[in-house]
Amino acid sequence: MSYEPPTPPANLPTEIVNTLNESSPEQLRDVATYAEALAEHKEREARLEESVDQEEVEERPDDLPEDVPAKATITIKEINDNRYYYWQWREGEKVRSQYKGPVSPDE
């Protein structure tokens, strides 16, 4: 009884397939773990950028904390039916946020 190796996805570059075929089972498991974590990271980054684009951006007040850059804006996020202010800014490819405080009910 012979076992056939799995068929790689058609969209996977030949160089990657060849490298994987030359790898040990331990290396392949490490690659699988890393690839899954990297995919989750990239999906999370994409969701964060998408949510930043869709959130309400308020006019920026002058009371910036020292650790928040001048380019930051105030964003309102709704979490569990509660609204909160966050400072938000971009550092390279990443979007950074810092909690500011709750939105008062009359706003």
Backbone as a ProteinNet text record, in pm:
[ID]
protein_1_A
[PRIMARY]
MSYEPPTPPANLPTEIVNTLNESSPEQLRDVATYAEALAEHKEREARLEESVDQEEVEERPDDLPEDVPAKATITIKEINDNRYYYWQWREGEKVRSQYKGPVSPDE
[TERTIARY]
85.3	0	89.9	71.5	152.2	63.4	124.2	53	104.1	12.6	47.9	60.9	160.6	171.6	54.4	22.8	-88.8	-56.8	-161.8	-146.5	-148.6	-44.9	-42.8	-148.3	-194.6	-290.2	-228.7	-309.8	-262.1	-205.5	-254	-208.3	-81.7	-24.1	98.8	219	309.4	425.3	513.1	571.8	656	769.5	831.3	943.4	900.5	781.1	731.5	703.4	639.9	610	740.2	841.2	969	1034.2	1032.1	1089.5	1015	883.9	804.4	833.8	846	874.1	1009.1	1103.2	1236.8	1244.7	1137.5	1137.8	1105	1153.5	1123.8	981.6	925	791.8	785.5	891.8	893.3	891.4	971.4	971.5	835.1	772.8	641	537	543.6	449.4	474.8	602.5	635.9	584.1	600.8	551.3	399.9	331.7	185.4	139.7	204.8	169.8	194.2	310.8	344.1	248.7	219.8	131.6	-7.8	-58.1	-190.7	-190.1	-86.2	-76.9	-61.4	18.6	37.9	-91.2	-165.2	-293	-390.7	-398.7	-487.2	-444.9	-313.1	-261.8	-300.8	-281.2	-312.8	-462.3	-545	-690.1	-731.8	-670.3	-701.1	-662.5	-543.9	-500.2	-598.1	-643.6	-737.9	-869.9	-918.2	-1043.5	-1027	-912.3	-888.1	-888.3	-819.2	-818.1	-957.9	-1033.9	-1170.1	-1257.3	-1242.6	-1325.9	-1286.6	-1159.1	-1116.1	-1179.2	-1184.6	-1243.8	-1393.2	-1461	-1606.1	-1652.5	-1562.1	-1604	-1620	-1698.4	-1717.3	-1588.4	-1541.6	-1424	-1470	-1445.7	-1488.2	-1380	-1416.9	-1319.6	-1217.8	-1090.7	-982.2	-963.2	-976.5	-955.4	-805.8	-774.8	-636	-577.2	-655	-606.7	-543.3	-447.5	-380.3	-289.6	-295.5	-197.3	-58.7	46.8	182.6	217.7	164.6	201.3	115	30.4	-52.7	-1	32.2	87.6	-13.6	35.6	-48.6	-142.5	-107	-191.6	-312.4	-323.7	-432.1	-567.7	-670	-807	-883.9	-999.9	-1084.4	-1188.8	-1202.6	-1296.8	-1391.7	-1515.9	-1612.2	-1629.4	-1609	-1629.8	-1745.8	-1828.4	-1938.8	-1902.1	-1900.2	-1864.8	-1972.7	-2037.9	-2145.1	-2248.8	-2295.4	-2396.8	-2353	-2224.3	-2170	-2077.1	-2073.4	-1988.8	-1870.4	-1751.3	-1627.8	-1547.6	-1476.8	-1384.2	-1247.5	-1184.4	-1047.7	-967.5	-841.9	-748.1	-704	-689.8	-649.7	-555.2	-450	-352.7	-284.7	-215.4	-147.7	3	66.2	212.6	256.8	299.9	336.8	213	218.4	106	4.7	39.4	-46.9	-131.4	-251.1	-339.3	-332.6	-301.1	-288.7	-407.2	-448.8	-559.4	-520.7	-574.5	-558.5	-691.2	-735.6	-862.6	-859.9	-968.8	-981.5	-1085.4	-1204.2	-1309	-1444.7	-1546	-1679.6	-1744.9	-1833.5	-1913.9	-2029.1	-2053.2	-2162.5	-2296.4	-2395.7	-2523.3	-2595	-2571.9	-2642.9	-2573.8	-2467.3	-2397.5	-2443.7
-117.5	0	123.8	212.5	333.7	454.1	551	673.2	784.8	862.1	973.5	1100.7	1185.2	1311.4	1402.7	1496.2	1587.3	1676.6	1722.3	1812.7	1956.4	2036.3	2174.6	2259.3	2365	2455.8	2513.2	2531.9	2580	2721.5	2802.7	2942.1	2958.8	2850.2	2856.6	2858.9	2957.6	2965.8	2840.5	2803.9	2683.6	2686	2804.5	2813.6	2772.2	2812.7	2777.3	2628.1	2574	2430.2	2350.2	2389.6	2318.2	2325.7	2443.6	2459.4	2371.7	2369.5	2286.3	2138.1	2096.1	1955.2	1911.2	2004.4	1973	1985.1	2025.3	2049.5	1924.3	1922.2	1810.7	1825.2	1716.5	1727.7	1834.7	1846.5	1947.6	2087.8	2112	2242.6	2272.8	2170.9	2191.2	2229.5	2167.8	2203.9	2347.4	2386.7	2524.6	2622.9	2588.7	2674.3	2687.5	2575.2	2578.3	2668.5	2657.4	2739.9	2887.7	2916.4	3054.6	3109.6	3031.4	3078.4	3109.5	3026.6	3050.8	3179	3196.3	3317.2	3441.5	3432.7	3546.1	3581.7	3481.7	3506.3	3576.9	3531.1	3595.1	3739.7	3763.9	3898.8	3990.6	3944.6	4027.6	4053.3	3954	3973.2	4074.6	4067	4160.2	4302.1	4319.1	4451	4507.4	4422.7	4467.6	4510.2	4431.9	4467.9	4599	4618.9	4741.7	4861.6	4851.8	4962.5	4990.5	4884.7	4901.2	4969.1	4927.5	4987.3	5132.2	5165.8	5304.1	5390.2	5339.2	5414.5	5436.2	5345.9	5352.2	5424	5448	5507.1	5657.7	5713.7	5858.5	5923.3	6025	6099	6238.7	6273.4	6401.4	6506.4	6632.9	6740.5	6725.5	6747.9	6721.3	6834.9	6807.4	6911	6934.5	7038.7	7075.2	7007.2	6928	6868.8	6730.7	6722.2	6595	6553.2	6426.9	6378.3	6376.8	6378	6383.2	6263.7	6144.9	6025.2	6003.4	6100.5	6092.3	6196.3	6155.8	6252.5	6358	6470.3	6583.2	6548.6	6449.6	6413.3	6327.5	6292.8	6205.9	6275.9	6194.2	6243.3	6167	6219.8	6149.5	6070.2	5945.9	5855.1	5802.1	5780.3	5719.4	5573.7	5483.9	5341.1	5294.6	5208.7	5151.7	5009	4980.1	4847.8	4805.1	4694.2	4642.3	4749.7	4820.2	4923.9	5045.3	5059.3	5176.5	5248	5382	5459.5	5517.8	5508.8	5554	5639.4	5740.2	5819.4	5750.8	5749	5699.5	5798.7	5822.4	5892.8	5789.9	5830.7	5736.1	5803.9	5731.9	5785.1	5670.5	5702.6	5602.8	5613.7	5497.1	5487.9	5393	5447.3	5363.3	5291.8	5160.2	5079.3	5049.4	5079	5042.1	5159.4	5126.9	5225.6	5204.1	5310.4	5303.5	5374.1	5323.8	5384.7	5395.7	5497.9	5511.3	5558	5489.6	5521.8	5663.8	5737.3	5873.1	5877	5817.5	5818	5788.3	5768.8	5739.3	5863.3	5840.7	5948.6	5972.3	6096.2	6122.3	6093.8	6045.7	6005.3	6115.6	6241.9	6350.3	6394.9	6326.7	6361.6	6273.8
0	0	0	-99.9	-105.5	-76.4	-17.3	15.6	-74	-129.3	-216.3	-132.4	-162.5	-88	-122.8	-35.2	-63	-182.6	-249.2	-362.4	-309.3	-341.9	-292.8	-362.8	-297.8	-362	-490	-590.7	-720.7	-712.5	-618.9	-610.6	-527.3	-476.9	-397.4	-491.3	-477.2	-566.2	-558.5	-670.8	-681.8	-580.4	-558.8	-464.4	-323.3	-284.9	-151	-144	-247.7	-249.8	-240.7	-317.7	-315	-177.4	-115.1	19.1	119	111.7	203.1	181.9	55.6	25.9	80.5	95.9	147	298.8	363.2	507.7	586.6	712.4	802.7	856.4	911.7	971.5	1081.6	1162.4	1269.1	1209.8	1105.1	1040.4	978.8	918.4	857.4	962	1079.7	1186.8	1234.2	1244.2	1281.5	1176.6	1048.6	939.8	948.3	974.5	983.4	1097.9	1212.8	1328.3	1297.8	1239.4	1205.1	1100.1	996.9	889.1	943	1032.1	1090.3	1173.8	1255.8	1339	1251.8	1145.5	1056.1	982.6	939.4	871.8	965.9	1090.9	1188.5	1213.4	1223.8	1245.5	1130	1007.5	890.6	879.6	912.4	910.5	1016.7	1135.2	1244	1204	1143.7	1096.9	994	901.4	798.1	861.5	960.1	1028.2	1104.1	1167.4	1242.4	1148.6	1036.9	940.7	888.2	861.7	811.4	915.8	1043	1147.9	1171.6	1157.9	1175.2	1067	945.2	835.6	855.2	926.3	940	1066	1162.2	1289	1276.9	1368.7	1373.4	1422.3	1353.5	1397.1	1436.9	1560.6	1614.6	1591.1	1607.4	1598.3	1710.6	1680.1	1773.1	1873.2	2003.2	2104.8	2129.7	2204.3	2231.2	2355.1	2428.4	2553.5	2532.8	2441.8	2413.8	2529.3	2571.9	2669.3	2604.6	2686.5	2634.5	2546.5	2577.1	2500.6	2376.4	2342.5	2221.7	2123.1	1999	1903.4	1860.3	1812.6	1773.7	1659.5	1578.6	1464.2	1504.1	1632	1678.2	1667.2	1646.5	1646.6	1753.8	1789.2	1885.9	1808.4	1846.9	1782.8	1888.4	1850.4	1941.4	1900.5	1996.7	1972.4	2058.4	2000.7	2077.6	2113	2243.8	2293.7	2391	2362.4	2448.9	2480.4	2378.3	2389.6	2472.8	2498.8	2566.9	2470.1	2479.3	2387.6	2464.1	2401	2463.9	2366.7	2421.3	2341.4	2341.3	2225.1	2211.8	2128.8	2168	2082.2	1979.1	1854.1	1751.4	1653.2	1615.2	1520.8	1448.1	1341.3	1260.1	1283.7	1303.4	1311.9	1202.4	1090.1	975.6	924.1	921.6	873.8	984.8	1109.2	1221.6	1268.5	1316.7	1377.2	1528.6	1601.2	1746.7	1810.4	1926.3	2000.6	2146.7	2213.1	2357.6	2415.4	2519.1	2583.9	2640.6	2620.4	2674.9	2785.9	2761.5	2863.3	2803.8	2887	2836.8	2776	2682.2	2626	2722.4	2760.5	2854.4	2786	2862.1	2803.8	2726.4	2759.8	2690.8	2561.4	2521.6	2396.2	2282.6
[MASK]
+++++++++++++++++++++++++++++++++++++++++++++++++++++++++++++++++++++++++++++++++++++++++++++++++++++++++++

